[in-house]
């Protein structure tokens, strides 16, 4: 039965629904008083489908065609909702964003969006304030015990200086060129297993020497100066500034340095053998052949010649001695320890100082007594070393029981005058040597240690003497030598005035010099 657009309620009162197959429709709303025993479902349809509802099939087709809904909303709100993973919708007249965990008024999870930043903003300042309060309270309570304590300038409150500022403070205008040589302390700790005893290869008054291996496999020797070392900041800076500009086969190679955490550390290329004094004077020393000794003498001469004449700087070492000569795997000598070196002008012949530094036994008299130095200072030290290398004896030691404090120079000089020079040769050499080379080297050594610096040969002349037997050597004068109260040489790095009264306080005396008759060979 079909019902279309009724106008009388009485008609409806007579209508009844008795079967489930009955389909009806209306374009008007049903009255609230309608009590027919029917299940009523109100479904809107398109207006265009309302004109041909004359059969049940047409009604079903109209219902399947759906209906149109129009609503007014904010596009930006919907975009925000879908962007957060929700679906846009309405709840009554209000926009809703339907999410997996329920509807929200704007977007999904909007309820917790501002919670975390707010918590951080509140909690972090609170914790910092409480910590500062307790710290201040603790410091006030400890005030009486802290009044007598002076914090060092490098305490934790002092900001860490940059590498550039440290270099500028220590090396001035030279800092820019030295910056590539600066090492971080952490790298040196890693290379030496935190400066472990297993890596320590030497120890002295200056500090300790460690062997290390860098990350690239290079072996290095690290000289870590102790805070009580006599080699102070000036000597450390001097060594860096001097040796960083020098490159020669017979000089040690400086790889870098470190000034972190109040440390003064020098990093060199590792030299596997020990210093020359070990091979000459140590009770457990290995044998050193004459061939090796002769090459060592020649190598040291080449290194000193480079310092005096062929480097970009004219350098006076001022502390040449066997302990400052290292030997590499091929027994090639490497001059080291430039902390006391002085740079002079290329055309400058000599200089002066009020600060006498170096090692007695290797100083010429004009320097030890009056502070005058020149390249002839190194020549004198080299001459002493030549005689020590040949004899295996240290200068300023007693070699004959009936002669007290008889120095090496006077010992060799007597053998020269008595024409028994081969008697001074180290007994460990035995018969495997060149007599001509031994005598010529002793002759050169005596020329180097003459009292008057003006008659000592230059290093260039010495190298020519060693290179050619065709050059005649002049007859040496009596050497300068000292009688010392002690048996072994000692290092000195103290202030000493250059006036005569101050010089007399030095516990050395100069033997009366005499020009003896020349004794031809």
Coordinates of C-alpha atoms in Angstrom, one line a residue:
X1 CA 0.0 0.0 0.0
X2 CA 1.3 3.4 -0.8
X3 CA 0.7 6.6 1.0
X4 CA 1.6 9.9 -0.7
X5 CA 1.2 13.4 0.7
X6 CA -1.9 12.9 2.9
X7 CA -3.8 15.8 4.2
X8 CA -6.3 14.2 6.7
X9 CA -5.3 12.5 9.9
X10 CA -8.6 10.6 9.9
X11 CA -7.4 8.7 6.8
X12 CA -4.3 7.8 8.7
X13 CA -6.3 6.6 11.6
X14 CA -7.9 4.0 9.4
X15 CA -4.6 2.8 8.1
X16 CA -2.9 -0.2 9.5
X17 CA 0.3 -2.2 8.9
X18 CA -0.4 -5.8 8.9
X19 CA 2.3 -7.3 6.7
X20 CA 6.1 -6.9 6.5
X21 CA 6.0 -6.5 2.7
X22 CA 4.1 -3.2 2.8
X23 CA 6.2 -0.2 1.7
X24 CA 5.0 3.4 2.0
X25 CA 6.5 6.8 1.9
X26 CA 5.6 10.3 2.6
X27 CA 6.9 13.8 1.8
X28 CA 5.4 15.2 5.0
X29 CA 6.5 14.6 8.6
X30 CA 4.5 12.0 10.5
X31 CA 2.3 13.4 13.3
X32 CA 3.5 12.7 16.8
X33 CA 0.1 11.1 17.6
X34 CA 0.5 8.5 15.0
X35 CA 0.2 5.1 16.7
X36 CA 0.1 2.6 13.8
X37 CA 1.7 -0.8 14.7
X38 CA 4.4 -0.2 12.2
X39 CA 8.2 0.2 12.4
X40 CA 9.0 3.6 11.0
X41 CA 12.4 4.5 9.5
X42 CA 12.8 8.0 8.2
X43 CA 15.3 8.2 5.3
X44 CA 15.8 11.3 3.2
X45 CA 16.3 11.0 -0.6
X46 CA 17.2 13.3 -3.5
X47 CA 14.3 15.7 -4.5
X48 CA 14.7 14.6 -8.1
X49 CA 13.9 11.0 -7.2
X50 CA 10.7 12.0 -5.5
X51 CA 8.7 12.4 -8.8
X52 CA 8.5 8.8 -9.8
X53 CA 7.9 6.7 -6.7
X54 CA 4.9 4.7 -8.2
X55 CA 6.2 1.2 -7.4
X56 CA 8.1 -0.4 -4.5
X57 CA 11.1 -0.9 -6.8
X58 CA 11.3 2.8 -7.6
X59 CA 11.3 3.5 -3.8
X60 CA 14.2 1.1 -3.3
X61 CA 16.1 2.7 -6.2
X62 CA 15.5 6.1 -4.7
X63 CA 16.8 5.0 -1.3
X64 CA 19.9 3.4 -2.9
X65 CA 20.6 6.7 -4.6
X66 CA 21.5 8.3 -1.3
X67 CA 20.9 11.9 -0.2
X68 CA 22.9 15.1 0.0
X69 CA 24.2 16.8 3.1
X70 CA 25.5 20.3 3.2
X71 CA 27.6 21.7 6.1
X72 CA 29.6 24.8 6.8
X73 CA 33.1 24.3 8.4
X74 CA 36.7 25.7 8.6
X75 CA 39.0 24.2 6.0
X76 CA 42.1 25.0 8.0
X77 CA 40.7 23.1 11.0
X78 CA 40.0 20.1 8.8
X79 CA 43.5 20.2 7.4
X80 CA 45.0 20.4 10.9
X81 CA 42.9 17.4 11.9
X82 CA 43.7 15.2 9.0
X83 CA 47.4 16.2 9.3
X84 CA 47.4 14.8 12.9
X85 CA 45.9 11.5 11.7
X86 CA 42.2 12.2 12.4
X87 CA 39.0 12.5 10.4
X88 CA 36.9 15.7 10.2
X89 CA 33.4 15.7 11.6
X90 CA 30.7 17.4 13.7
X91 CA 29.1 16.7 17.0
X92 CA 25.9 18.8 16.9
X93 CA 26.9 22.2 15.7
X94 CA 30.6 21.9 16.8
X95 CA 33.6 20.7 14.8
X96 CA 35.2 17.5 16.0
X97 CA 38.4 15.7 15.0
X98 CA 37.7 12.0 15.3
X99 CA 40.9 10.1 16.3
X100 CA 41.8 6.5 17.2
X101 CA 41.7 7.4 20.9
X102 CA 38.5 9.5 20.7
X103 CA 37.2 12.8 19.4
X104 CA 39.1 16.1 19.9
X105 CA 38.1 19.6 19.4
X106 CA 41.0 20.5 17.0
X107 CA 43.5 17.7 16.3
X108 CA 44.7 14.4 17.6
X109 CA 46.8 14.3 20.9
X110 CA 46.3 18.0 21.3
X111 CA 45.8 17.5 25.0
X112 CA 49.5 16.6 25.7
X113 CA 51.1 19.0 23.2
X114 CA 52.3 21.6 25.6
X115 CA 52.8 19.4 28.6
X116 CA 56.5 18.3 28.1
X117 CA 58.0 21.8 27.4
X118 CA 56.0 23.2 30.3
X119 CA 57.4 20.5 32.6
X120 CA 61.0 21.1 31.4
X121 CA 60.6 24.9 31.8
X122 CA 59.5 24.4 35.4
X123 CA 61.6 21.5 36.6
X124 CA 65.1 22.4 35.3
X125 CA 65.3 25.9 36.8
X126 CA 64.0 24.5 40.0
X127 CA 66.8 21.9 40.2
X128 CA 69.5 24.4 39.3
X129 CA 68.2 26.8 42.0
X130 CA 68.2 24.2 44.6
X131 CA 71.7 23.0 43.7
X132 CA 73.0 26.6 43.8
X133 CA 71.4 27.2 47.2
X134 CA 73.0 24.2 48.7
X135 CA 76.4 25.0 47.2
X136 CA 76.3 28.6 48.5
X137 CA 75.2 27.3 51.9
X138 CA 78.1 24.8 52.0
X139 CA 80.7 27.5 50.9
X140 CA 79.4 29.9 53.7
X141 CA 79.7 27.1 56.3
X142 CA 83.2 26.4 55.1
X143 CA 84.3 30.1 54.9
X144 CA 86.4 30.0 58.1
X145 CA 88.5 27.1 56.8
X146 CA 88.8 28.5 53.3
X147 CA 90.1 31.9 54.3
X148 CA 93.7 30.7 54.5
X149 CA 93.5 28.7 51.3
X150 CA 94.6 30.5 48.0
X151 CA 93.3 28.9 44.9
X152 CA 95.8 28.6 42.1
X153 CA 95.2 30.7 39.0
X154 CA 94.5 27.7 37.0
X155 CA 91.7 26.4 39.3
X156 CA 88.4 25.3 37.9
X157 CA 86.8 28.7 37.8
X158 CA 89.4 29.9 35.3
X159 CA 88.2 29.4 31.8
X160 CA 90.3 27.2 29.6
X161 CA 92.6 29.1 27.3
X162 CA 92.5 28.4 23.6
X163 CA 95.6 26.9 21.9
X164 CA 96.2 30.2 20.0
X165 CA 96.1 32.3 23.2
X166 CA 98.6 29.9 25.0
X167 CA 101.0 30.0 22.0
X168 CA 100.7 33.8 21.8
X169 CA 101.4 34.1 25.5
X170 CA 104.5 31.9 25.4
X171 CA 106.0 32.6 21.9
X172 CA 104.7 36.0 20.9
X173 CA 105.0 36.7 17.2
X174 CA 106.4 33.3 16.5
X175 CA 103.2 31.6 17.6
X176 CA 101.6 31.4 14.2
X177 CA 104.5 29.3 12.8
X178 CA 104.5 27.0 15.8
X179 CA 100.8 26.3 15.9
X180 CA 101.1 23.1 13.7
X181 CA 103.6 21.7 16.2
X182 CA 101.2 21.9 19.2
X183 CA 100.1 18.5 20.5
X184 CA 97.0 17.8 22.7
X185 CA 97.9 16.2 26.0
X186 CA 95.2 13.5 25.4
X187 CA 97.1 12.3 22.3
X188 CA 100.4 12.0 24.3
X189 CA 98.6 10.1 27.1
X190 CA 97.2 7.7 24.5
X191 CA 100.7 7.3 22.9
X192 CA 102.4 6.5 26.2
X193 CA 99.6 4.5 28.0
X194 CA 99.1 7.5 30.3
X195 CA 102.8 8.0 30.8
X196 CA 103.2 4.5 32.3
X197 CA 106.4 3.2 33.9
X198 CA 106.6 0.6 31.1
X199 CA 106.9 3.4 28.5
X200 CA 109.6 5.4 30.5
X201 CA 113.0 5.1 28.9
X202 CA 114.9 7.7 30.8
X203 CA 114.9 9.9 33.9
X204 CA 117.1 12.8 35.0
X205 CA 117.1 16.1 36.8
X206 CA 115.1 17.7 33.9
X207 CA 112.3 15.2 34.2
X208 CA 111.4 12.0 32.4
X209 CA 111.6 10.6 28.9
X210 CA 108.9 8.3 27.5
X211 CA 108.6 6.2 24.4
X212 CA 105.3 6.5 22.6
X213 CA 103.5 5.5 19.4
X214 CA 101.2 7.9 17.6
X215 CA 98.0 6.7 16.0
X216 CA 99.7 6.8 12.6
X217 CA 102.4 4.4 13.8
X218 CA 105.2 6.9 14.3
X219 CA 107.5 6.2 17.2
X220 CA 108.2 9.3 19.3
X221 CA 110.3 10.2 22.4
X222 CA 108.5 12.5 24.8
X223 CA 110.6 14.6 27.2
X224 CA 108.3 15.7 30.0
X225 CA 110.0 18.4 32.1
X226 CA 109.3 18.2 35.8
X227 CA 108.1 21.3 37.6
X228 CA 111.3 21.2 39.7
X229 CA 113.5 21.0 36.7
X230 CA 116.3 23.5 36.3
X231 CA 115.3 23.7 32.7
X232 CA 112.6 26.4 33.1
X233 CA 110.2 28.1 30.8
X234 CA 112.8 30.2 29.1
X235 CA 114.9 27.1 28.2
X236 CA 111.8 25.3 27.0
X237 CA 110.7 28.1 24.8
X238 CA 114.3 28.5 23.5
X239 CA 114.5 24.9 22.5
X240 CA 111.2 25.0 20.7
X241 CA 112.1 28.2 18.8
X242 CA 115.6 27.0 17.9
X243 CA 115.2 23.4 16.9
X244 CA 111.9 23.9 15.1
X245 CA 113.8 25.9 12.5
X246 CA 116.7 23.4 12.1
X247 CA 116.8 20.4 9.9
X248 CA 120.0 18.3 9.7
X249 CA 121.0 14.6 9.6
X250 CA 123.0 15.1 12.8
X251 CA 120.4 17.0 14.8
X252 CA 117.4 15.5 16.6
X253 CA 114.1 16.1 14.9
X254 CA 111.5 18.0 16.9
X255 CA 108.0 16.8 16.1
X256 CA 106.1 19.0 18.4
X257 CA 105.4 20.2 22.0
X258 CA 102.6 20.5 24.5
X259 CA 101.8 23.3 27.0
X260 CA 98.5 21.9 28.4
X261 CA 97.6 21.8 32.1
X262 CA 100.9 23.4 33.3
X263 CA 103.0 20.8 31.5
X264 CA 106.1 21.5 29.4
X265 CA 106.5 18.6 27.0
X266 CA 108.8 18.2 24.0
X267 CA 108.1 15.5 21.4
X268 CA 111.0 14.2 19.2
X269 CA 111.4 11.6 16.6
X270 CA 112.4 8.4 18.5
X271 CA 116.1 7.5 18.4
X272 CA 116.4 3.8 19.4
X273 CA 119.9 3.7 20.9
X274 CA 120.8 5.6 24.0
X275 CA 123.0 8.6 24.4
X276 CA 126.7 8.6 23.6
X277 CA 127.7 8.7 27.3
X278 CA 126.2 5.3 27.9
X279 CA 128.5 3.8 25.2
X280 CA 131.5 5.6 26.7
X281 CA 131.1 5.6 30.5
X282 CA 128.5 3.1 31.6
X283 CA 129.7 0.0 33.5
X284 CA 127.4 -2.1 31.3
X285 CA 128.3 -0.4 28.1
X286 CA 128.5 -2.4 24.9
X287 CA 131.7 -2.3 22.9
X288 CA 132.2 0.6 20.5
X289 CA 134.5 0.0 17.7
X290 CA 137.0 2.5 16.4
X291 CA 135.1 2.7 13.1
X292 CA 132.0 3.6 15.0
X293 CA 133.8 6.2 17.1
X294 CA 135.5 7.8 14.1
X295 CA 132.1 8.1 12.3
X296 CA 130.5 9.6 15.5
X297 CA 133.3 12.2 15.7
X298 CA 132.7 13.1 12.1
X299 CA 128.9 13.3 12.5
X300 CA 129.0 15.5 15.5
X301 CA 131.4 17.8 13.6
X302 CA 129.0 18.1 10.7
X303 CA 126.1 18.9 13.0
X304 CA 128.0 21.7 14.8
X305 CA 129.2 23.1 11.5
X306 CA 125.6 23.3 10.3
X307 CA 124.6 25.2 13.5
X308 CA 127.5 27.7 13.1
X309 CA 127.5 28.3 9.3
X310 CA 124.8 26.7 7.2
X311 CA 121.5 27.0 9.0
X312 CA 119.2 30.0 8.7
X313 CA 120.3 30.9 12.2
X314 CA 123.8 31.0 13.7
X315 CA 123.4 28.9 16.8
X316 CA 125.8 28.4 19.7
X317 CA 124.8 25.3 21.5
X318 CA 126.6 26.0 24.8
X319 CA 126.0 22.5 26.3
X320 CA 127.7 20.0 24.0
X321 CA 128.6 16.8 25.8
X322 CA 128.1 13.0 25.3
X323 CA 124.8 12.9 27.2
X324 CA 123.4 15.4 24.7
X325 CA 124.3 13.3 21.7
X326 CA 121.8 10.5 20.8
X327 CA 122.6 7.6 18.5
X328 CA 120.1 6.1 16.1
X329 CA 119.8 2.6 14.9
X330 CA 122.8 3.0 12.6
X331 CA 124.8 4.7 15.3
X332 CA 124.5 8.1 13.5
X333 CA 124.9 10.9 16.1
X334 CA 122.1 13.3 16.7
X335 CA 122.9 16.5 18.7
X336 CA 120.1 17.2 21.2
X337 CA 119.0 19.5 24.1
X338 CA 119.0 23.0 22.7
X339 CA 117.5 24.6 25.9
X340 CA 120.7 26.6 26.5
X341 CA 121.5 27.5 22.9
X342 CA 122.0 31.1 21.9
X343 CA 121.2 32.6 18.5
X344 CA 123.6 35.3 17.4
X345 CA 123.8 37.4 14.2
X346 CA 125.5 35.7 11.2
X347 CA 128.2 38.4 11.2
X348 CA 128.5 38.4 15.0
X349 CA 131.8 36.9 16.4
X350 CA 131.0 36.7 20.1
X351 CA 128.5 37.6 22.8
X352 CA 128.4 37.9 26.5
X353 CA 126.1 36.9 29.4
X354 CA 125.8 37.3 33.1
X355 CA 124.2 33.9 33.4
X356 CA 126.7 31.1 33.2
X357 CA 124.9 27.9 32.2
X358 CA 126.2 24.6 30.9
X359 CA 128.4 21.7 32.3
X360 CA 131.8 22.3 33.9
X361 CA 134.4 20.2 32.1
X362 CA 133.1 21.2 28.7
X363 CA 133.3 25.0 29.2
X364 CA 136.3 27.0 28.0
X365 CA 137.8 29.4 30.5
X366 CA 136.7 32.6 28.8
X367 CA 133.1 31.5 29.2
X368 CA 133.2 29.8 32.7
X369 CA 135.1 32.8 34.2
X370 CA 133.8 35.9 32.3
X371 CA 130.7 34.8 30.4
X372 CA 132.1 35.5 27.0
X373 CA 130.9 33.1 24.3
X374 CA 131.4 32.5 20.6
X375 CA 131.4 29.6 18.2
X376 CA 134.8 28.7 19.8
X377 CA 132.9 27.7 22.9
X378 CA 131.3 24.8 21.0
X379 CA 134.7 24.1 19.5
X380 CA 136.2 23.6 22.9
X381 CA 133.3 21.3 24.0
X382 CA 133.8 19.3 20.8
X383 CA 137.5 18.9 21.5
X384 CA 136.8 17.5 25.0
X385 CA 134.3 15.1 23.5
X386 CA 136.8 13.9 20.9
X387 CA 139.3 13.0 23.7
X388 CA 136.5 11.3 25.7
X389 CA 135.4 9.2 22.7
X390 CA 139.0 8.1 22.0
X391 CA 140.0 7.4 25.6
X392 CA 136.6 6.2 27.0
X393 CA 137.3 8.5 30.0
X394 CA 135.3 11.4 31.3
X395 CA 136.9 14.8 31.8
X396 CA 137.7 16.0 35.3
X397 CA 138.3 12.5 36.6
X398 CA 141.3 10.9 38.3
X399 CA 143.1 8.4 36.1
X400 CA 146.3 7.8 38.1
X401 CA 146.2 7.2 41.9
X402 CA 149.2 9.6 42.6
X403 CA 147.6 12.5 40.7
X404 CA 144.7 14.2 42.5
X405 CA 141.9 15.6 40.3
X406 CA 144.0 15.2 37.2
X407 CA 141.8 16.2 34.3
X408 CA 141.5 14.4 31.0
X409 CA 143.1 17.4 29.1
X410 CA 146.3 17.4 31.1
X411 CA 146.4 13.6 31.0
X412 CA 146.3 13.5 27.2
X413 CA 148.7 16.5 27.0
X414 CA 151.3 14.7 28.9
X415 CA 151.0 11.7 26.6
X416 CA 151.4 14.1 23.7
X417 CA 154.6 15.5 25.1
X418 CA 155.9 12.1 25.9
X419 CA 155.0 10.9 22.4
X420 CA 152.9 8.0 23.8
X421 CA 149.6 9.0 22.4
X422 CA 148.4 5.5 21.6
X423 CA 148.5 4.8 25.4
X424 CA 145.4 6.9 25.9
X425 CA 143.3 4.8 23.5
X426 CA 140.4 3.0 25.1
X427 CA 141.6 -0.5 26.0
X428 CA 138.3 -2.1 24.6
X429 CA 139.3 -1.1 21.1
X430 CA 142.4 -3.4 21.2
X431 CA 144.1 -3.8 17.8
X432 CA 141.2 -3.0 15.4
X433 CA 141.9 0.6 14.7
X434 CA 143.8 3.0 12.3
X435 CA 146.8 4.5 14.1
X436 CA 146.9 7.4 11.7
X437 CA 143.2 8.2 12.4
X438 CA 143.6 7.9 16.2
X439 CA 146.7 10.2 16.3
X440 CA 145.1 12.7 14.0
X441 CA 141.9 12.9 16.0
X442 CA 143.8 13.4 19.3
X443 CA 145.8 16.1 17.5
X444 CA 142.5 17.8 16.4
X445 CA 141.1 17.4 19.9
X446 CA 144.1 19.2 21.5
X447 CA 143.8 22.0 19.0
X448 CA 140.2 22.5 20.0
X449 CA 140.9 22.8 23.7
X450 CA 143.6 25.4 23.6
X451 CA 143.4 28.2 26.2
X452 CA 143.3 31.0 23.7
X453 CA 140.0 30.9 21.7
X454 CA 141.6 32.8 18.8
X455 CA 143.9 29.9 18.0
X456 CA 141.3 27.3 18.2
X457 CA 140.2 26.2 14.7
X458 CA 136.7 26.9 13.4
X459 CA 134.3 24.0 12.8
X460 CA 134.8 24.4 9.0
X461 CA 138.5 23.9 9.5
X462 CA 138.0 20.9 11.8
X463 CA 135.7 19.2 9.2
X464 CA 138.4 19.7 6.5
X465 CA 141.0 18.3 8.9
X466 CA 138.9 15.2 9.4
X467 CA 138.1 14.9 5.7
X468 CA 141.6 15.1 4.2
X469 CA 144.9 13.8 5.5
X470 CA 146.7 16.1 3.0
X471 CA 146.1 19.2 5.2
X472 CA 148.9 19.7 7.7
X473 CA 147.8 20.3 11.3
X474 CA 149.4 23.1 13.4
X475 CA 151.1 22.2 16.6
X476 CA 148.8 22.6 19.6
X477 CA 149.5 24.8 22.6
X478 CA 149.1 23.6 26.1
X479 CA 145.4 23.1 26.7
X480 CA 143.2 25.0 29.2
X481 CA 142.1 22.8 32.1
X482 CA 140.8 23.2 35.6
X483 CA 141.3 21.5 39.0
X484 CA 137.9 20.9 40.5
X485 CA 136.9 19.9 44.0
X486 CA 134.6 17.2 42.7
X487 CA 135.3 14.1 40.7
X488 CA 132.6 14.2 38.1
X489 CA 131.3 17.1 36.0
X490 CA 128.1 18.8 37.3
X491 CA 125.4 20.7 35.5
X492 CA 125.1 24.4 36.3
X493 CA 122.2 26.7 35.5
X494 CA 122.5 29.6 38.0
X495 CA 123.0 33.3 38.0
X496 CA 126.6 34.3 38.2
X497 CA 127.9 37.8 37.8
X498 CA 130.6 38.4 35.3
X499 CA 132.7 40.6 37.5
X500 CA 135.9 39.2 38.8
X501 CA 134.9 38.9 42.5
X502 CA 131.9 36.9 41.5
X503 CA 134.0 34.7 39.2
X504 CA 136.3 33.9 42.1
X505 CA 133.4 32.3 43.9
X506 CA 133.2 29.6 41.3
X507 CA 135.0 26.6 42.8
X508 CA 137.4 26.2 39.9
X509 CA 140.9 27.5 39.4
X510 CA 142.8 27.9 36.2
X511 CA 146.2 26.2 36.0
X512 CA 149.1 28.5 35.3
X513 CA 149.4 28.5 31.5
X514 CA 152.8 28.1 30.0
X515 CA 153.8 28.2 26.4
X516 CA 156.1 25.2 26.2
X517 CA 158.6 24.4 23.6
X518 CA 156.9 22.8 20.6
X519 CA 157.6 19.1 20.4
X520 CA 157.5 17.9 16.8
X521 CA 155.9 14.5 16.1

